[in-house]
Amino acid sequence: MKATDVFTPQRMPTVTLVSSHLDRMAEEYKGVMEEGGKLVRVVGPSKSGKTVFIKSSVGNDIVPVAGGGVGSPEQLWIRVLHSIGSDVAIENERVEARGGGFKASGEVEGNVFIAKGTVAGEVSRDKSFQASVTQTKAMDALQQVIKELGGTGLTVFVDDFHYIPATVQVELAQQIKQAVENGVRVAAAAVPFRSEDALRANDDLQGRIRDFTFHYWNEDELVEIATLGFEKLNIRCPHAYASSLAKEAAGSPQLMQSLCLETCRELGIYETSNSVVDVSGDPEFFRAVCQRVSASVDFSTTIKVMRDGPLTRGSARRTYVLKDGTAGDVYQIVLKAIALDPPSLHFTYVDLQGRVASICEGDSPHFSDPCFHISRLVNDRYSSDKIDWDAEQHLFSIRDPYLIFGIRWGC
């Protein structure tokens, strides 16, 4: 078996599908879908396994569509129809327009009016001008989705639902209600936000949403990915090494898959070995694997924004002497502190203060305001928040495991 079939960061895993901790949730999910009449939302942080959960629960009975780039409800339903290989039906209707001047007949092609007949016979001066044209318009895409998918047992799965603008979500909520009432199964994956989202706040879906909440995986669950996969490839992996990979994965099964796959490549193993191959415990080997993964994780511009901070006004920022003999301002120091061992997605003020102090030779900076500015600068670059600074709880959180990995290995 090929290593790329065992460890599948970008595809649905089979050999390394770890789902025992999700079995109860999967049963509840199937029950809700069979009951019908509800929108199922799988809510959890980025790269936490939401999509894999849906696909493993539904199997082949899934109609996947992406929420990114959807600017209207109709666009979403048209994507659904395209996904099932259905052409959007077209109907004709006759329309008339009145005004002063000429009378004409013809048809519309795109946005161009094509006149029919001769000028003498078809265009005439008339005080009660009437222009009759034949126009085409798309049949109501939602009704076509209901017609083709209602009662079929197929699930429309909208990935990255949070990318759909809030104003569109509100209008879409009314149409989703109509779809589920007519036997269309709809599931959506989204990341959690602090405030109640547009769908939850919409009266049309009150009582019709069933949330399944995901969290980042714990270390034991991630280690199981390594155990299953390496055994299949005849690779002997020490638990300590698998545990180190799990820590770097920061709760993301997808990132864990990448780390395991690059371990195979660093070993030169591309398919199941005829003899047992041992994973080296050498720190340089571990570093090489992480650097391999970091080559495909590009947050370089984001990291530069974090390091530079906002534009300064007037005098330059104060610099602090660091224990490694260099100097840096508060933004550079905070970035270095985040990158220290052990990897983490959440930093209390005390945690971050200890990390900052361990870097600085003497005085260390205050960083509440920098944490706020870093979160704002980074989040302005993305459609969903990557960093959260809770000023009341003094908690700095990174919402994307790939970002913390990039900070640690891509700086």
Coordinates of N, CA, C and O in Angstrom, one line a residue, residues 309-390:
G309 N 3.7 44.6 13.2 CA 2.7 45.4 14.0 C 2.2 46.6 13.1 O 2.5 46.7 11.9
P310 N 1.4 47.4 13.7 CA 0.9 48.6 13.0 C 1.9 49.6 12.7 O 3.0 49.6 13.3
L311 N 1.6 50.5 11.8 CA 2.6 51.5 11.4 C 2.8 52.5 12.7 O 1.9 52.8 13.4
T312 N 4.0 52.8 12.9 CA 4.3 53.7 14.0 C 4.1 55.2 13.7 O 4.2 55.6 12.5
R313 N 3.8 55.9 14.7 CA 3.5 57.4 14.5 C 4.6 58.1 15.4 O 4.6 57.9 16.6
G314 N 5.4 58.9 14.8 CA 6.4 59.6 15.5 C 7.6 58.8 15.8 O 8.2 58.2 14.9
S315 N 7.9 58.6 17.1 CA 9.2 57.9 17.5 C 9.1 56.4 17.3 O 8.0 55.9 17.3
A316 N 10.2 55.8 17.1 CA 10.3 54.4 16.9 C 10.0 53.6 18.2 O 10.1 54.2 19.3
R317 N 9.6 52.4 18.0 CA 9.2 51.6 19.2 C 10.5 51.3 20.0 O 11.6 51.2 19.5
R318 N 10.3 51.1 21.3 CA 11.4 50.7 22.2 C 11.8 49.3 21.9 O 11.0 48.4 21.6
T319 N 13.1 49.1 21.9 CA 13.7 47.7 21.7 C 14.2 47.2 23.0 O 14.5 47.9 23.9
Y320 N 14.2 45.9 23.2 CA 14.6 45.2 24.4 C 15.7 44.2 24.0 O 15.7 43.6 23.0
V321 N 16.6 44.1 25.0 CA 17.7 43.1 24.8 C 17.2 41.7 25.1 O 16.6 41.5 26.1
L322 N 17.6 40.8 24.2 CA 17.1 39.4 24.4 C 18.3 38.5 24.8 O 19.5 38.9 24.6
K323 N 18.0 37.4 25.4 CA 19.0 36.5 25.9 C 19.9 35.9 24.8 O 21.0 35.4 25.1
D324 N 19.4 35.9 23.6 CA 20.2 35.3 22.5 C 21.2 36.3 21.9 O 21.9 36.1 20.9
G325 N 21.3 37.5 22.6 CA 22.2 38.5 22.1 C 21.6 39.5 21.1 O 22.3 40.5 20.8
T326 N 20.4 39.3 20.7 CA 19.8 40.2 19.7 C 18.9 41.2 20.5 O 18.8 41.1 21.7
A327 N 18.2 42.0 19.7 CA 17.2 42.9 20.3 C 16.0 42.9 19.5 O 16.0 42.6 18.3
G328 N 14.9 43.3 20.1 CA 13.6 43.3 19.3 C 12.6 44.2 20.0 O 12.7 44.4 21.2
D329 N 11.6 44.6 19.2 CA 10.5 45.4 19.8 C 9.4 44.4 20.3 O 9.5 43.2 20.2
V330 N 8.3 45.0 20.9 CA 7.3 44.2 21.6 C 6.7 43.2 20.6 O 6.4 42.0 21.0
Y331 N 6.5 43.6 19.3 CA 5.8 42.7 18.4 C 6.7 41.5 18.0 O 6.2 40.4 17.9
Q332 N 7.9 41.8 17.8 CA 8.9 40.7 17.5 C 9.0 39.7 18.7 O 9.1 38.5 18.6
I333 N 9.0 40.3 19.9 CA 9.1 39.5 21.1 C 7.9 38.6 21.3 O 8.0 37.4 21.7
V334 N 6.7 39.2 21.1 CA 5.4 38.4 21.3 C 5.4 37.2 20.3 O 5.1 36.1 20.6
L335 N 5.9 37.5 19.1 CA 5.9 36.4 18.1 C 6.9 35.3 18.5 O 6.6 34.1 18.3
K336 N 8.0 35.7 19.0 CA 9.0 34.7 19.5 C 8.4 33.9 20.6 O 8.6 32.7 20.7
A337 N 7.7 34.6 21.5 CA 7.1 33.9 22.7 C 6.1 32.9 22.3 O 6.0 31.8 22.8
I338 N 5.3 33.2 21.3 CA 4.2 32.3 20.8 C 4.9 31.0 20.2 O 4.4 29.9 20.3
A339 N 6.0 31.2 19.6 CA 6.7 30.1 18.9 C 7.5 29.2 19.8 O 7.9 28.1 19.3
L340 N 7.6 29.5 21.1 CA 8.3 28.6 22.0 C 7.6 27.3 22.3 O 6.4 27.2 22.0
D341 N 8.4 26.3 22.8 CA 7.8 25.1 23.2 C 7.2 25.3 24.6 O 7.6 26.1 25.4
P342 N 6.1 24.5 24.9 CA 5.4 23.6 24.0 C 4.4 24.3 23.1 O 4.0 25.4 23.5
P343 N 4.1 23.8 22.0 CA 3.1 24.4 21.1 C 1.8 24.5 21.8 O 1.4 23.6 22.5
S344 N 1.1 25.6 21.5 CA -0.2 25.8 22.1 C -1.1 26.8 21.3 O -0.5 27.6 20.5
L345 N -2.4 26.6 21.4 CA -3.3 27.5 20.7 C -3.8 28.6 21.6 O -4.4 29.6 21.1
H346 N -3.7 28.4 22.9 CA -4.3 29.3 23.8 C -3.2 29.8 24.8 O -2.5 29.0 25.4
F347 N -3.1 31.1 25.1 CA -2.2 31.7 26.0 C -2.9 32.6 27.0 O -3.4 33.6 26.5
T348 N -2.8 32.3 28.2 CA -3.3 33.2 29.2 C -2.3 34.3 29.3 O -1.1 34.2 28.9
Y349 N -2.6 35.4 30.0 CA -1.7 36.5 30.1 C -0.5 36.0 30.9 O 0.7 36.4 30.6
V350 N -0.7 35.2 31.9 CA 0.4 34.7 32.8 C 1.3 33.8 32.0 O 2.5 33.9 32.0
D351 N 0.7 33.0 31.1 CA 1.5 32.1 30.3 C 2.4 32.9 29.3 O 3.6 32.7 29.2
L352 N 1.8 33.9 28.7 CA 2.5 34.7 27.7 C 3.6 35.5 28.4 O 4.7 35.8 27.9
Q353 N 3.2 36.0 29.6 CA 4.2 36.9 30.4 C 5.4 36.0 30.7 O 6.5 36.5 30.6
G354 N 5.2 34.8 31.1 CA 6.3 33.9 31.4 C 7.2 33.6 30.2 O 8.4 33.6 30.3
R355 N 6.6 33.4 29.1 CA 7.3 33.2 27.8 C 8.1 34.4 27.4 O 9.3 34.3 27.0
V356 N 7.5 35.6 27.5 CA 8.2 36.8 27.2 C 9.4 37.1 28.1 O 10.5 37.4 27.6
A357 N 9.2 36.8 29.4 CA 10.2 37.0 30.4 C 11.4 36.1 30.1 O 12.6 36.4 30.3
S358 N 11.1 34.9 29.6 CA 12.2 33.9 29.3 C 13.0 34.3 28.1 O 14.1 33.8 27.9
I359 N 12.5 35.2 27.3 CA 13.2 35.7 26.1 C 14.1 36.9 26.4 O 15.2 37.0 25.9
C360 N 13.6 37.7 27.3 CA 14.2 39.0 27.5 C 15.4 38.9 28.5 O 15.2 38.2 29.5
E361 N 16.4 39.7 28.3 CA 17.5 39.7 29.2 C 17.2 40.5 30.5 O 17.6 40.1 31.6
G362 N 16.6 41.6 30.3 CA 16.3 42.4 31.5 C 14.8 42.7 31.5 O 14.0 41.8 31.7
D363 N 14.4 44.0 31.4 CA 13.0 44.4 31.4 C 12.3 43.7 30.2 O 12.9 43.6 29.1
S364 N 11.1 43.4 30.4 CA 10.2 42.9 29.3 C 9.1 43.8 29.1 O 8.6 44.5 30.0
P365 N 8.5 43.8 27.9 CA 7.5 44.7 27.6 C 6.1 44.3 28.1 O 5.8 43.1 28.3
H366 N 5.2 45.3 28.2 CA 3.8 45.0 28.4 C 3.1 44.7 27.0 O 3.5 45.4 26.0
F367 N 2.2 43.8 26.9 CA 1.8 43.4 25.6 C 0.3 43.3 25.4 O -0.2 42.7 24.4
S368 N -0.5 43.9 26.2 CA -2.0 43.8 26.1 C -2.4 44.5 24.8 O -3.1 44.0 23.9
D369 N -1.9 45.8 24.6 CA -2.3 46.5 23.4 C -1.7 45.8 22.1 O -2.4 45.7 21.1
P370 N -0.4 45.3 22.1 CA 0.1 44.6 21.0 C -0.8 43.4 20.6 O -1.0 43.0 19.5
C371 N -1.3 42.6 21.6 CA -2.1 41.5 21.4 C -3.4 41.9 20.6 O -3.8 41.2 19.7
F372 N -4.0 43.0 21.0 CA -5.1 43.5 20.4 C -4.8 43.9 18.9 O -5.5 43.5 18.0
H373 N -3.7 44.6 18.7 CA -3.4 45.0 17.4 C -3.0 43.8 16.5 O -3.4 43.8 15.3
I374 N -2.3 42.9 17.0 CA -2.0 41.7 16.2 C -3.2 41.0 15.7 O -3.3 40.6 14.6
S375 N -4.2 40.8 16.6 CA -5.4 40.1 16.3 C -6.2 40.8 15.2 O -6.7 40.3 14.2
R376 N -6.2 42.2 15.4 CA -6.9 43.0 14.4 C -6.3 43.0 13.0 O -6.9 42.8 12.0
L377 N -4.9 43.1 13.0 CA -4.2 43.1 11.7 C -4.3 41.8 11.0 O -4.5 41.8 9.8
V378 N -4.3 40.7 11.7 CA -4.4 39.4 11.1 C -5.8 39.1 10.6 O -6.0 38.7 9.5
N379 N -6.8 39.4 11.5 CA -8.1 39.0 11.1 C -8.7 39.9 9.9 O -9.5 39.4 9.2
D380 N -8.1 41.1 9.8 CA -8.5 41.9 8.6 C -8.1 41.3 7.3 O -8.6 41.7 6.2
R381 N -7.2 40.3 7.3 CA -6.7 39.7 6.1 C -7.6 38.5 5.7 O -7.4 38.0 4.6
Y382 N -8.5 38.0 6.6 CA -9.2 36.8 6.3 C -10.7 37.0 6.5 O -11.1 37.9 7.2
S383 N -11.5 36.1 5.9 CA -12.9 36.2 6.0 C -13.4 35.7 7.3 O -14.6 36.0 7.7
S384 N -12.6 34.8 8.0 CA -13.0 34.4 9.3 C -11.8 34.6 10.2 O -10.6 34.5 9.8
D385 N -12.0 34.8 11.5 CA -11.0 35.2 12.4 C -9.9 34.1 12.6 O -10.3 32.9 12.8
K386 N -8.7 34.5 12.6 CA -7.6 33.5 12.8 C -7.1 33.6 14.3 O -6.5 32.7 14.8
I387 N -7.2 34.8 14.8 CA -6.7 35.1 16.2 C -7.8 35.8 17.0 O -8.5 36.6 16.5
D388 N -7.8 35.5 18.3 CA -8.8 36.1 19.2 C -8.1 36.6 20.4 O -7.3 35.9 21.0
W389 N -8.3 37.9 20.7 CA -7.8 38.5 21.9 C -8.9 38.9 22.8 O -9.7 39.8 22.5
D390 N -9.1 38.2 23.9 CA -10.2 38.4 24.8 C -9.6 39.4 25.9 O -8.9 38.9 26.8

